[in-house]
């Protein structure tokens, strides 16, 4: 009998249920089903039920509806290096085709080649293991910005490195048919992949569910492309090409686009865009926008109306400002993504 003692009180469950109202409600639902063949009442929502319990206020089982991106310092630097390298490759190729200064062509190719080496290294460092990068290359998905971006990086890196190497060997050992073929093929590849490589990162972050990025998906590629062109021009001018009028025009045009982008961000009034205007991310973005937009634009405009010596100094400072602004801009956008995902109650207010 001692072994049966735990079961002696089982009958008490029916006379003293732990939740009488719940049991009564279940009996009512059973009777309704017996009489009508169906239950029209809402019933009782179980605690922790999956989708009905997910909301901007409670999250999903206590987990925020949006996940912050796991990118570390390598990715903003990757965005910056890729933008400058891609734009430099385009500048170098056009300069070569139009018969511009050979030194400008060589320097632009070396900037592109340096970016072609540094960019994959930064990406692999962020991924943690090289095989993760190789796994992305197993397939090509035209509708995936990540897949298209990685293959663009691969094509650009090969083309930029080939063009720089062939040009170096030609200058050192003289021209030859194999070097000419390698140089032309590498330059064509770096030109074809350079422009998308300089701004595909804007497409990449705009295609995510992070509200502050997704709300700017339409203008991020132009923004990143102009920022990359500004950085490439700045680097080339710091390497001694400050007298080149074509570079000056490209730099001024990129600065004007950056001014327009800054005005566009400031003029929009949406709660989901608060990370672009407030806090650390807002301060970084405004600083980067000023350094890559109004500051170089004013300095370049003033350099056209001053003496030669003062003009050179103004363009140098404009170049430094443009490079610093381009890097700060990438850092600001990624930091804004962190803030936007962390404040996961606000995203649903963006149309």
Tab-separated table of C-alpha atoms in Angstrom:
chain	number	residue	atom	x	y	z
A	1	UNK	CA	0.000	0.000	0.000
A	2	UNK	CA	2.916	2.344	0.615
A	3	UNK	CA	3.792	2.249	-3.092
A	4	UNK	CA	0.243	3.316	-4.004
A	5	UNK	CA	0.157	6.204	-1.564
A	6	UNK	CA	1.222	8.867	-4.125
A	7	UNK	CA	-1.863	8.020	-6.198
A	8	UNK	CA	-4.323	8.302	-3.316
A	9	UNK	CA	-4.912	12.006	-3.886
A	10	UNK	CA	-5.437	11.826	-7.636
A	11	UNK	CA	-9.185	12.090	-7.250
A	12	UNK	CA	-8.764	15.397	-5.509
A	13	UNK	CA	-7.795	16.974	-8.842
A	14	UNK	CA	-11.430	16.792	-9.990
A	15	UNK	CA	-12.842	18.211	-6.800
A	16	UNK	CA	-10.156	20.850	-6.256
A	17	UNK	CA	-8.647	21.734	-9.656
A	18	UNK	CA	-5.565	24.040	-9.601
A	19	UNK	CA	-7.322	26.478	-11.945
A	20	UNK	CA	-11.089	26.106	-11.755
A	21	UNK	CA	-11.858	28.815	-14.324
A	22	UNK	CA	-9.604	27.196	-16.906
A	23	UNK	CA	-11.190	23.786	-16.416
A	24	UNK	CA	-14.668	25.249	-16.640
A	25	UNK	CA	-13.757	27.041	-19.852
A	26	UNK	CA	-12.417	23.834	-21.370
A	27	UNK	CA	-15.680	22.028	-20.480
A	28	UNK	CA	-17.686	24.805	-22.146
A	29	UNK	CA	-15.620	24.476	-25.299
A	30	UNK	CA	-16.153	20.699	-25.342
A	31	UNK	CA	-19.933	21.084	-24.932
A	32	UNK	CA	-20.023	23.670	-27.739
A	33	UNK	CA	-18.118	21.319	-30.000
A	34	UNK	CA	-20.511	18.472	-29.194
A	35	UNK	CA	-23.642	20.588	-29.874
A	36	UNK	CA	-22.525	22.487	-33.020
A	37	UNK	CA	-19.656	20.444	-34.398
A	38	UNK	CA	-17.276	23.392	-34.169
A	39	UNK	CA	-15.951	25.980	-31.717
A	40	UNK	CA	-16.387	29.664	-32.578
A	41	UNK	CA	-14.936	31.095	-29.369
A	42	UNK	CA	-11.411	32.370	-29.214
A	43	UNK	CA	-10.405	29.952	-26.523
A	44	UNK	CA	-7.310	30.419	-24.384
A	45	UNK	CA	-3.983	31.551	-25.786
A	46	UNK	CA	-1.216	29.348	-24.337
A	47	UNK	CA	1.553	31.202	-22.647
A	48	UNK	CA	4.568	31.525	-24.960
A	49	UNK	CA	2.616	30.664	-28.089
A	50	UNK	CA	4.878	31.381	-31.086
A	51	UNK	CA	3.652	34.020	-33.496
A	52	UNK	CA	0.725	35.565	-31.571
A	53	UNK	CA	3.149	36.391	-28.769
A	54	UNK	CA	5.700	38.137	-31.047
A	55	UNK	CA	5.380	41.910	-31.034
A	56	UNK	CA	7.569	45.031	-31.086
A	57	UNK	CA	7.044	45.304	-27.313
A	58	UNK	CA	7.824	41.723	-26.264
A	59	UNK	CA	10.041	40.517	-29.095
A	60	UNK	CA	10.000	36.823	-29.954
A	61	UNK	CA	10.298	34.778	-26.762
A	62	UNK	CA	12.119	37.759	-25.286
A	63	UNK	CA	14.561	37.970	-28.208
A	64	UNK	CA	14.558	41.268	-30.201
A	65	UNK	CA	12.865	41.075	-33.587
A	66	UNK	CA	16.025	42.378	-35.316
A	67	UNK	CA	19.553	41.100	-34.897
A	68	UNK	CA	22.524	43.446	-34.863
A	69	UNK	CA	25.130	42.783	-37.507
A	70	UNK	CA	28.232	40.969	-36.176
A	71	UNK	CA	30.720	42.953	-38.298
A	72	UNK	CA	33.805	44.290	-36.567
A	73	UNK	CA	36.375	46.952	-37.511
A	74	UNK	CA	37.434	45.064	-40.659
A	75	UNK	CA	34.191	45.722	-42.528
A	76	UNK	CA	34.098	49.554	-42.502
A	77	UNK	CA	37.751	49.484	-43.519
A	78	UNK	CA	36.865	46.965	-46.238
A	79	UNK	CA	34.100	49.259	-47.475
A	80	UNK	CA	36.525	52.195	-47.566
A	81	UNK	CA	39.398	50.340	-49.266
A	82	UNK	CA	37.084	48.738	-51.810
A	83	UNK	CA	35.442	52.037	-52.693
A	84	UNK	CA	38.757	53.845	-53.206
A	85	UNK	CA	40.361	50.944	-55.088
A	86	UNK	CA	37.419	50.431	-57.434
A	87	UNK	CA	37.211	54.115	-58.284
A	88	UNK	CA	40.996	54.305	-58.781
A	89	UNK	CA	40.864	51.403	-61.225
A	90	UNK	CA	38.229	53.205	-63.298
A	91	UNK	CA	40.253	56.437	-63.256
A	92	UNK	CA	43.436	54.597	-64.262
A	93	UNK	CA	41.770	52.738	-67.124
A	94	UNK	CA	40.123	55.858	-68.549
A	95	UNK	CA	43.384	57.779	-68.195
A	96	UNK	CA	45.212	55.044	-70.131
A	97	UNK	CA	42.622	54.907	-72.907
A	98	UNK	CA	42.673	58.691	-73.317
A	99	UNK	CA	46.477	58.932	-73.362
A	100	UNK	CA	46.842	60.810	-70.062
A	101	UNK	CA	49.957	61.034	-67.916
A	102	UNK	CA	51.511	57.535	-67.654
A	103	UNK	CA	52.468	58.217	-64.033
A	104	UNK	CA	48.808	58.860	-63.214
A	105	UNK	CA	47.876	55.558	-64.846
A	106	UNK	CA	50.588	53.703	-62.913
A	107	UNK	CA	49.689	55.232	-59.551
A	108	UNK	CA	45.984	54.567	-60.059
A	109	UNK	CA	46.739	50.944	-60.917
A	110	UNK	CA	48.855	50.518	-57.797
A	111	UNK	CA	46.086	51.931	-55.606
A	112	UNK	CA	43.678	49.476	-57.229
A	113	UNK	CA	46.142	46.584	-56.829
A	114	UNK	CA	46.728	47.435	-53.171
A	115	UNK	CA	42.979	47.435	-52.605
A	116	UNK	CA	42.716	44.131	-54.472
A	117	UNK	CA	45.077	42.566	-51.916
A	118	UNK	CA	43.842	44.311	-48.764
A	119	UNK	CA	40.104	43.859	-49.424
A	120	UNK	CA	40.050	40.025	-49.471
A	121	UNK	CA	42.357	39.963	-46.439
A	122	UNK	CA	39.959	42.163	-44.460
A	123	UNK	CA	36.962	40.114	-45.555
A	124	UNK	CA	38.588	36.800	-44.628
A	125	UNK	CA	39.716	38.271	-41.297
A	126	UNK	CA	36.136	39.226	-40.473
A	127	UNK	CA	34.818	35.800	-41.500
A	128	UNK	CA	37.341	34.136	-39.213
A	129	UNK	CA	38.354	31.251	-41.485
A	130	UNK	CA	39.436	31.336	-45.173
A	131	UNK	CA	37.194	28.382	-46.050
A	132	UNK	CA	34.130	30.490	-45.278
A	133	UNK	CA	35.154	32.854	-48.063
A	134	UNK	CA	35.647	29.897	-50.414
A	135	UNK	CA	32.227	28.527	-49.485
A	136	UNK	CA	30.595	31.702	-50.800
A	137	UNK	CA	32.176	31.034	-54.201
A	138	UNK	CA	30.451	27.671	-54.596
A	139	UNK	CA	27.408	29.308	-56.173
A	140	UNK	CA	26.520	32.505	-57.991
A	141	UNK	CA	23.172	34.103	-57.171
A	142	UNK	CA	22.316	37.128	-59.257
A	143	UNK	CA	19.659	38.225	-56.765
A	144	UNK	CA	22.036	38.038	-53.797
A	145	UNK	CA	24.140	41.198	-53.224
A	146	UNK	CA	26.550	39.146	-51.106
A	147	UNK	CA	27.119	36.566	-53.837
A	148	UNK	CA	27.436	39.155	-56.599
A	149	UNK	CA	29.726	41.254	-54.412
A	150	UNK	CA	32.125	38.399	-53.661
A	151	UNK	CA	32.388	37.449	-57.332
A	152	UNK	CA	32.876	41.123	-58.202
A	153	UNK	CA	35.694	41.266	-55.653
A	154	UNK	CA	37.266	38.175	-57.219
A	155	UNK	CA	37.094	39.589	-60.762
A	156	UNK	CA	38.337	42.996	-59.692
A	157	UNK	CA	41.235	41.615	-57.661
A	158	UNK	CA	42.464	39.476	-60.542
A	159	UNK	CA	42.164	42.268	-63.095
A	160	UNK	CA	43.736	44.994	-60.950
A	161	UNK	CA	46.649	42.809	-59.886
A	162	UNK	CA	47.282	41.670	-63.477
A	163	UNK	CA	47.252	45.221	-64.871
A	164	UNK	CA	49.617	46.543	-62.187
A	165	UNK	CA	51.998	43.592	-62.543
A	166	UNK	CA	52.085	43.729	-66.353
A	167	UNK	CA	52.708	47.487	-66.289
A	168	UNK	CA	55.533	47.043	-63.788
A	169	UNK	CA	57.192	44.306	-65.862
A	170	UNK	CA	56.835	46.375	-69.048
A	171	UNK	CA	58.496	49.407	-67.451
A	172	UNK	CA	61.294	47.270	-66.032
A	173	UNK	CA	62.053	44.833	-68.859
A	174	UNK	CA	60.465	46.426	-71.903
A	175	UNK	CA	57.291	45.690	-73.874
A	176	UNK	CA	56.334	42.243	-75.151
A	177	UNK	CA	53.235	40.600	-76.591
A	178	UNK	CA	52.400	38.460	-73.514
A	179	UNK	CA	52.723	41.476	-71.220
A	180	UNK	CA	50.604	43.598	-73.549
A	181	UNK	CA	47.864	40.966	-73.610
A	182	UNK	CA	47.978	40.566	-69.821
A	183	UNK	CA	47.955	44.330	-69.265
A	184	UNK	CA	45.038	44.975	-71.615
A	185	UNK	CA	42.997	42.076	-70.233
A	186	UNK	CA	43.681	43.088	-66.636
A	187	UNK	CA	42.812	46.702	-67.303
A	188	UNK	CA	39.560	45.759	-69.043
A	189	UNK	CA	38.597	43.511	-66.113
A	190	UNK	CA	39.468	46.125	-63.496
A	191	UNK	CA	37.430	48.716	-65.421
A	192	UNK	CA	34.433	46.384	-65.757
A	193	UNK	CA	34.470	45.335	-62.095
A	194	UNK	CA	35.857	48.549	-60.603
A	195	UNK	CA	32.690	50.629	-60.714
A	196	UNK	CA	30.372	47.985	-59.175
A	197	UNK	CA	33.053	47.085	-56.637
A	198	UNK	CA	33.245	50.692	-55.456
A	199	UNK	CA	29.537	50.890	-54.604
A	200	UNK	CA	28.124	47.364	-54.261
A	201	UNK	CA	28.497	47.615	-50.483
A	202	UNK	CA	25.768	50.252	-50.523
A	203	UNK	CA	23.492	47.762	-52.272
A	204	UNK	CA	24.538	45.080	-49.786
A	205	UNK	CA	23.540	46.867	-46.589
A	206	UNK	CA	20.455	48.407	-48.215
A	207	UNK	CA	19.100	44.909	-48.966
A	208	UNK	CA	18.948	43.988	-45.269
A	209	UNK	CA	16.108	44.377	-42.744
A	210	UNK	CA	18.011	46.985	-40.713
A	211	UNK	CA	15.571	49.929	-40.989
A	212	UNK	CA	18.065	52.791	-41.242
A	213	UNK	CA	19.831	50.979	-44.095
A	214	UNK	CA	16.735	49.712	-45.860
A	215	UNK	CA	15.096	53.146	-45.779
A	216	UNK	CA	18.104	54.507	-47.732
A	217	UNK	CA	18.535	51.570	-50.116
A	218	UNK	CA	17.853	53.755	-53.158
A	219	UNK	CA	20.638	56.273	-52.576
A	220	UNK	CA	23.289	54.277	-50.685
A	221	UNK	CA	24.989	52.967	-53.877
A	222	UNK	CA	25.359	56.515	-55.265
A	223	UNK	CA	26.472	57.771	-51.856
A	224	UNK	CA	29.133	55.070	-51.486
A	225	UNK	CA	30.214	55.439	-55.114
A	226	UNK	CA	30.737	59.194	-54.765
A	227	UNK	CA	32.559	58.677	-51.475
A	228	UNK	CA	34.866	56.102	-53.085
A	229	UNK	CA	35.591	58.389	-56.033
A	230	UNK	CA	36.366	61.239	-53.647
A	231	UNK	CA	38.800	59.032	-51.711
A	232	UNK	CA	40.498	57.777	-54.893
A	233	UNK	CA	40.967	61.322	-56.209
A	234	UNK	CA	42.290	62.424	-52.827
A	235	UNK	CA	44.863	59.621	-52.732
A	236	UNK	CA	46.019	60.339	-56.285
A	237	UNK	CA	46.369	64.052	-55.563
A	238	UNK	CA	48.384	63.295	-52.431
A	239	UNK	CA	50.676	61.185	-54.621
A	240	UNK	CA	51.518	64.283	-56.667
A	241	UNK	CA	48.708	64.633	-59.223
A	242	UNK	CA	47.181	67.781	-57.758
A	243	UNK	CA	47.614	69.658	-61.056
A	244	UNK	CA	45.471	67.266	-63.069
A	245	UNK	CA	42.286	69.118	-64.033
A	246	UNK	CA	40.309	65.954	-64.694
A	247	UNK	CA	40.964	64.764	-61.148
A	248	UNK	CA	39.979	68.169	-59.812
A	249	UNK	CA	36.681	67.987	-61.708
A	250	UNK	CA	35.959	64.458	-60.444
A	251	UNK	CA	36.769	65.475	-56.881
A	252	UNK	CA	34.547	68.540	-57.070
A	253	UNK	CA	31.684	66.549	-58.587
A	254	UNK	CA	31.957	63.872	-55.883
A	255	UNK	CA	31.968	66.554	-53.179
A	256	UNK	CA	28.810	68.131	-54.625
A	257	UNK	CA	27.059	64.751	-54.613
A	258	UNK	CA	28.094	64.279	-50.985
A	259	UNK	CA	26.638	67.709	-50.151
A	260	UNK	CA	23.358	66.699	-51.752
A	261	UNK	CA	23.370	63.409	-49.828
A	262	UNK	CA	23.899	65.237	-46.546
A	263	UNK	CA	21.017	67.584	-47.294
A	264	UNK	CA	18.791	64.649	-48.177
A	265	UNK	CA	19.491	62.901	-44.881
A	266	UNK	CA	18.914	66.029	-42.807
A	267	UNK	CA	15.684	66.957	-44.607
A	268	UNK	CA	13.899	63.640	-44.032
A	269	UNK	CA	11.794	63.329	-40.875
A	270	UNK	CA	11.317	59.678	-39.990
A	271	UNK	CA	11.776	58.215	-36.516
A	272	UNK	CA	13.690	55.259	-37.938
A	273	UNK	CA	16.343	57.633	-39.280
A	274	UNK	CA	17.241	58.984	-35.841
A	275	UNK	CA	20.599	57.095	-35.786
A	276	UNK	CA	21.696	59.284	-38.714
A	277	UNK	CA	21.060	62.495	-36.787
A	278	UNK	CA	21.552	61.735	-33.099
A	279	UNK	CA	24.040	60.020	-30.864
A	280	UNK	CA	27.507	58.802	-31.785
A	281	UNK	CA	26.442	57.525	-35.197
A	282	UNK	CA	24.825	60.874	-36.048
A	283	UNK	CA	27.938	62.760	-34.986
A	284	UNK	CA	30.166	60.478	-37.061
A	285	UNK	CA	27.926	60.730	-40.110
A	286	UNK	CA	27.728	64.505	-39.961
A	287	UNK	CA	31.492	64.765	-39.494
A	288	UNK	CA	32.123	62.386	-42.384
A	289	UNK	CA	29.604	64.201	-44.548
A	290	UNK	CA	31.199	67.567	-43.841
A	291	UNK	CA	34.708	66.283	-44.532
A	292	UNK	CA	33.728	64.608	-47.805
A	293	UNK	CA	31.178	67.194	-48.966
A	294	UNK	CA	31.203	70.920	-48.079
A	295	UNK	CA	34.824	71.123	-46.890
A	296	UNK	CA	36.538	69.718	-50.023
A	297	UNK	CA	33.991	71.440	-52.274
A	298	UNK	CA	34.806	74.868	-50.803
A	299	UNK	CA	38.555	74.192	-50.766
A	300	UNK	CA	38.558	73.049	-54.390
A	301	UNK	CA	36.483	76.026	-55.470
A	302	UNK	CA	38.837	78.412	-53.663
A	303	UNK	CA	41.884	76.750	-55.221
A	304	UNK	CA	40.647	77.720	-58.668
A	305	UNK	CA	40.725	81.419	-57.801
A	306	UNK	CA	44.010	81.709	-55.890
A	307	UNK	CA	47.708	81.693	-56.648
A	308	UNK	CA	49.504	78.534	-57.713
A	309	UNK	CA	51.246	77.942	-54.385
A	310	UNK	CA	48.117	78.546	-52.313
A	311	UNK	CA	46.069	76.496	-54.749
A	312	UNK	CA	48.358	73.512	-54.203
A	313	UNK	CA	47.976	73.771	-50.427
A	314	UNK	CA	44.197	74.047	-50.650
A	315	UNK	CA	43.937	70.973	-52.882
A	316	UNK	CA	46.165	69.001	-50.527
A	317	UNK	CA	43.884	69.801	-47.603
A	318	UNK	CA	40.848	69.024	-49.740
A	319	UNK	CA	42.359	65.616	-50.520
A	320	UNK	CA	43.078	64.857	-46.864
A	321	UNK	CA	39.549	65.920	-45.934
A	322	UNK	CA	38.001	63.749	-48.656
A	323	UNK	CA	39.918	60.614	-47.623
A	324	UNK	CA	39.119	61.098	-43.932
A	325	UNK	CA	35.473	61.838	-44.711
A	326	UNK	CA	35.132	58.702	-46.827
A	327	UNK	CA	36.431	56.504	-44.016
A	328	UNK	CA	34.274	58.206	-41.371
A	329	UNK	CA	31.205	57.823	-43.566
A	330	UNK	CA	31.605	54.039	-43.737
A	331	UNK	CA	32.141	53.830	-39.979
A	332	UNK	CA	29.090	55.991	-39.322
A	333	UNK	CA	26.732	53.946	-41.482
A	334	UNK	CA	27.744	50.686	-39.821
A	335	UNK	CA	27.412	52.195	-36.351
A	336	UNK	CA	23.982	53.533	-37.318
A	337	UNK	CA	23.019	49.988	-38.304
A	338	UNK	CA	23.906	48.781	-34.804
A	339	UNK	CA	21.779	51.483	-33.213
A	340	UNK	CA	18.863	50.904	-35.577
A	341	UNK	CA	18.784	47.164	-34.867
A	342	UNK	CA	19.217	47.669	-31.125
A	343	UNK	CA	16.210	49.988	-30.925
A	344	UNK	CA	13.971	47.325	-32.403
A	345	UNK	CA	10.675	49.001	-31.427
A	346	UNK	CA	11.206	51.886	-33.846
A	347	UNK	CA	11.747	50.038	-37.160
A	348	UNK	CA	8.090	49.167	-37.642
A	349	UNK	CA	7.215	52.863	-37.834
A	350	UNK	CA	9.051	53.282	-41.156
A	351	UNK	CA	6.693	52.879	-44.119
